Amino acid sequence: MLAEMATAEETSTGRDAARRLSHALSFLPPGQRILLEMQLSGLTFREIAVALRMNVSTVQVRVSRALKALKKVLESPAADSP
């Protein structure tokens, strides 16, 4: 019983985090959003670079910048309200 309650709470927390992340991603420019979505889906920098016809180092720099932008959005009050 206790394990079921913990699992339900973890699932709810996971859904809330996913919803918050999705909302925060919507504030990013399309190029940054696409890069982060590709990385979150499990693609490597190399795979992203091939798909977008970019250098791997360019993808790494742009993902880094996108993550910084996402962090700013997540830290802002706007990210809290869906």
Short mmCIF file of N, CA and C in Angstrom, two decimals:
data_model
loop_
_atom_site.label_atom_id
_atom_site.label_comp_id
_atom_site.label_asym_id
_atom_site.label_seq_id
_atom_site.Cartn_x
_atom_site.Cartn_y
_atom_site.Cartn_z
N MET A 1 0.83 -1.20 0.00
CA MET A 1 0.00 0.00 0.00
C MET A 1 0.87 1.27 0.00
N LEU A 2 1.85 1.30 0.88
CA LEU A 2 2.73 2.46 0.96
C LEU A 2 3.55 2.63 -0.32
N ALA A 3 3.99 1.51 -0.88
CA ALA A 3 4.75 1.55 -2.13
C ALA A 3 3.89 2.08 -3.27
N GLU A 4 2.62 1.70 -3.29
CA GLU A 4 1.71 2.19 -4.33
C GLU A 4 1.51 3.69 -4.21
N MET A 5 1.39 4.19 -2.99
CA MET A 5 1.22 5.63 -2.78
C MET A 5 2.47 6.38 -3.23
N ALA A 6 3.64 5.83 -2.91
CA ALA A 6 4.89 6.48 -3.31
C ALA A 6 5.00 6.50 -4.83
N THR A 7 4.64 5.41 -5.47
CA THR A 7 4.70 5.34 -6.93
C THR A 7 3.74 6.33 -7.55
N ALA A 8 2.54 6.46 -7.03
CA ALA A 8 1.57 7.42 -7.55
C ALA A 8 2.08 8.84 -7.39
N GLU A 9 2.69 9.12 -6.25
CA GLU A 9 3.22 10.46 -6.00
C GLU A 9 4.39 10.76 -6.94
N GLU A 10 5.27 9.77 -7.15
CA GLU A 10 6.39 9.95 -8.07
C GLU A 10 5.90 10.18 -9.49
N THR A 11 4.87 9.45 -9.89
CA THR A 11 4.30 9.60 -11.23
C THR A 11 3.73 11.00 -11.39
N SER A 12 3.00 11.46 -10.39
CA SER A 12 2.42 12.80 -10.43
C SER A 12 3.51 13.86 -10.49
N THR A 13 4.54 13.70 -9.69
CA THR A 13 5.65 14.64 -9.69
C THR A 13 6.36 14.65 -11.04
N GLY A 14 6.54 13.47 -11.61
CA GLY A 14 7.16 13.36 -12.93
C GLY A 14 6.34 14.05 -14.00
N ARG A 15 5.03 13.88 -13.94
CA ARG A 15 4.14 14.54 -14.91
C ARG A 15 4.20 16.05 -14.75
N ASP A 16 4.23 16.51 -13.51
CA ASP A 16 4.31 17.96 -13.25
C ASP A 16 5.62 18.53 -13.80
N ALA A 17 6.71 17.81 -13.59
CA ALA A 17 8.01 18.26 -14.09
C ALA A 17 8.02 18.29 -15.61
N ALA A 18 7.45 17.27 -16.23
CA ALA A 18 7.40 17.21 -17.70
C ALA A 18 6.54 18.34 -18.24
N ARG A 19 5.44 18.63 -17.58
CA ARG A 19 4.55 19.71 -18.01
C ARG A 19 5.27 21.06 -17.87
N ARG A 20 5.98 21.24 -16.77
CA ARG A 20 6.72 22.50 -16.54
C ARG A 20 7.83 22.67 -17.57
N LEU A 21 8.53 21.59 -17.88
CA LEU A 21 9.59 21.64 -18.88
C LEU A 21 9.02 21.97 -20.25
N SER A 22 7.94 21.33 -20.61
CA SER A 22 7.30 21.59 -21.91
C SER A 22 6.87 23.05 -22.01
N HIS A 23 6.30 23.57 -20.94
CA HIS A 23 5.86 24.97 -20.91
C HIS A 23 7.07 25.90 -21.05
N ALA A 24 8.14 25.60 -20.33
CA ALA A 24 9.35 26.43 -20.40
C ALA A 24 9.96 26.40 -21.80
N LEU A 25 9.97 25.23 -22.43
CA LEU A 25 10.51 25.12 -23.79
C LEU A 25 9.75 26.00 -24.77
N SER A 26 8.47 26.21 -24.52
CA SER A 26 7.66 27.02 -25.43
C SER A 26 8.09 28.49 -25.45
N PHE A 27 8.85 28.92 -24.44
CA PHE A 27 9.35 30.29 -24.39
C PHE A 27 10.62 30.49 -25.21
N LEU A 28 11.26 29.40 -25.60
CA LEU A 28 12.52 29.49 -26.34
C LEU A 28 12.28 29.70 -27.82
N PRO A 29 13.24 30.31 -28.51
CA PRO A 29 13.14 30.42 -29.97
C PRO A 29 13.11 29.01 -30.58
N PRO A 30 12.46 28.87 -31.73
CA PRO A 30 12.32 27.54 -32.35
C PRO A 30 13.63 26.78 -32.52
N GLY A 31 14.70 27.45 -32.91
CA GLY A 31 15.98 26.77 -33.11
C GLY A 31 16.51 26.14 -31.83
N GLN A 32 16.41 26.87 -30.73
CA GLN A 32 16.87 26.35 -29.44
C GLN A 32 15.96 25.22 -28.96
N ARG A 33 14.67 25.42 -29.14
CA ARG A 33 13.70 24.41 -28.71
C ARG A 33 13.93 23.09 -29.44
N ILE A 34 14.14 23.16 -30.75
CA ILE A 34 14.36 21.95 -31.55
C ILE A 34 15.61 21.21 -31.09
N LEU A 35 16.69 21.95 -30.88
CA LEU A 35 17.93 21.32 -30.41
C LEU A 35 17.73 20.60 -29.08
N LEU A 36 17.07 21.26 -28.14
CA LEU A 36 16.86 20.64 -26.83
C LEU A 36 15.91 19.46 -26.92
N GLU A 37 14.89 19.56 -27.74
CA GLU A 37 13.97 18.43 -27.90
C GLU A 37 14.69 17.23 -28.50
N MET A 38 15.58 17.48 -29.44
CA MET A 38 16.35 16.39 -30.04
C MET A 38 17.27 15.75 -29.00
N GLN A 39 17.91 16.57 -28.19
CA GLN A 39 18.80 16.03 -27.16
C GLN A 39 18.00 15.27 -26.10
N LEU A 40 16.86 15.83 -25.70
CA LEU A 40 16.03 15.17 -24.70
C LEU A 40 15.47 13.84 -25.20
N SER A 41 15.32 13.73 -26.52
CA SER A 41 14.81 12.47 -27.08
C SER A 41 15.90 11.40 -27.14
N GLY A 42 17.12 11.78 -26.76
CA GLY A 42 18.19 10.79 -26.67
C GLY A 42 19.22 10.83 -27.78
N LEU A 43 19.09 11.78 -28.70
CA LEU A 43 20.07 11.87 -29.78
C LEU A 43 21.40 12.42 -29.25
N THR A 44 22.48 11.96 -29.83
CA THR A 44 23.81 12.48 -29.47
C THR A 44 24.06 13.78 -30.23
N PHE A 45 25.10 14.50 -29.81
CA PHE A 45 25.47 15.72 -30.53
C PHE A 45 25.76 15.40 -31.99
N ARG A 46 26.42 14.29 -32.22
CA ARG A 46 26.76 13.88 -33.58
C ARG A 46 25.51 13.61 -34.41
N GLU A 47 24.55 12.91 -33.83
CA GLU A 47 23.30 12.61 -34.55
C GLU A 47 22.52 13.89 -34.86
N ILE A 48 22.51 14.81 -33.91
CA ILE A 48 21.83 16.09 -34.14
C ILE A 48 22.54 16.85 -35.24
N ALA A 49 23.86 16.85 -35.20
CA ALA A 49 24.65 17.56 -36.21
C ALA A 49 24.37 17.02 -37.61
N VAL A 50 24.31 15.72 -37.74
CA VAL A 50 24.02 15.11 -39.04
C VAL A 50 22.61 15.49 -39.50
N ALA A 51 21.64 15.38 -38.60
CA ALA A 51 20.25 15.68 -38.95
C ALA A 51 20.06 17.13 -39.37
N LEU A 52 20.78 18.04 -38.72
CA LEU A 52 20.61 19.47 -39.00
C LEU A 52 21.69 20.03 -39.92
N ARG A 53 22.57 19.15 -40.38
CA ARG A 53 23.67 19.55 -41.28
C ARG A 53 24.52 20.66 -40.66
N MET A 54 24.98 20.40 -39.45
CA MET A 54 25.83 21.34 -38.71
C MET A 54 27.09 20.60 -38.26
N ASN A 55 28.09 21.37 -37.87
CA ASN A 55 29.26 20.78 -37.22
C ASN A 55 28.88 20.34 -35.81
N VAL A 56 29.52 19.31 -35.32
CA VAL A 56 29.26 18.83 -33.97
C VAL A 56 29.56 19.93 -32.96
N SER A 57 30.65 20.66 -33.16
CA SER A 57 31.00 21.73 -32.22
C SER A 57 29.95 22.84 -32.21
N THR A 58 29.36 23.11 -33.36
CA THR A 58 28.29 24.12 -33.44
C THR A 58 27.08 23.66 -32.63
N VAL A 59 26.74 22.39 -32.77
CA VAL A 59 25.61 21.84 -32.01
C VAL A 59 25.90 21.92 -30.52
N GLN A 60 27.10 21.58 -30.11
CA GLN A 60 27.46 21.63 -28.69
C GLN A 60 27.32 23.04 -28.14
N VAL A 61 27.80 24.02 -28.86
CA VAL A 61 27.71 25.42 -28.42
C VAL A 61 26.26 25.86 -28.35
N ARG A 62 25.49 25.53 -29.38
CA ARG A 62 24.09 25.96 -29.42
C ARG A 62 23.25 25.27 -28.35
N VAL A 63 23.52 24.01 -28.08
CA VAL A 63 22.81 23.32 -27.01
C VAL A 63 23.17 23.95 -25.66
N SER A 64 24.42 24.28 -25.47
CA SER A 64 24.84 24.92 -24.23
C SER A 64 24.11 26.25 -24.04
N ARG A 65 24.04 27.04 -25.10
CA ARG A 65 23.32 28.32 -25.02
C ARG A 65 21.82 28.10 -24.77
N ALA A 66 21.27 27.09 -25.41
CA ALA A 66 19.85 26.79 -25.23
C ALA A 66 19.57 26.36 -23.80
N LEU A 67 20.46 25.58 -23.22
CA LEU A 67 20.29 25.16 -21.82
C LEU A 67 20.36 26.35 -20.87
N LYS A 68 21.24 27.30 -21.15
CA LYS A 68 21.32 28.51 -20.33
C LYS A 68 20.03 29.31 -20.44
N ALA A 69 19.50 29.41 -21.65
CA ALA A 69 18.24 30.14 -21.86
C ALA A 69 17.10 29.42 -21.15
N LEU A 70 17.08 28.10 -21.22
CA LEU A 70 16.03 27.32 -20.56
C LEU A 70 16.11 27.50 -19.05
N LYS A 71 17.31 27.52 -18.52
CA LYS A 71 17.49 27.74 -17.08
C LYS A 71 16.90 29.08 -16.66
N LYS A 72 17.16 30.12 -17.45
CA LYS A 72 16.60 31.44 -17.14
C LYS A 72 15.08 31.40 -17.14
N VAL A 73 14.51 30.72 -18.12
CA VAL A 73 13.05 30.62 -18.20
C VAL A 73 12.51 29.88 -16.99
N LEU A 74 13.14 28.76 -16.63
CA LEU A 74 12.67 27.97 -15.49
C LEU A 74 12.78 28.73 -14.18
N GLU A 75 13.74 29.65 -14.09
CA GLU A 75 13.91 30.44 -12.88
C GLU A 75 13.00 31.65 -12.83
N SER A 76 12.34 31.95 -13.94
CA SER A 76 11.45 33.12 -13.98
C SER A 76 10.04 32.73 -13.53
N PRO A 77 9.28 33.70 -13.02
CA PRO A 77 7.90 33.42 -12.59
C PRO A 77 7.00 32.96 -13.74
N ALA A 78 7.30 33.37 -14.96
CA ALA A 78 6.46 33.00 -16.11
C ALA A 78 6.42 31.50 -16.33
N ALA A 79 7.47 30.79 -15.97
CA ALA A 79 7.53 29.35 -16.19
C ALA A 79 6.61 28.58 -15.25
N ASP A 80 6.20 29.21 -14.16
CA ASP A 80 5.36 28.52 -13.18
C ASP A 80 3.90 28.42 -13.59
N SER A 81 3.44 29.32 -14.43
CA SER A 81 2.02 29.30 -14.79
C SER A 81 1.85 28.77 -16.21
N PRO A 82 1.12 27.66 -16.35
CA PRO A 82 0.94 27.06 -17.68
C PRO A 82 0.04 27.83 -18.60
#
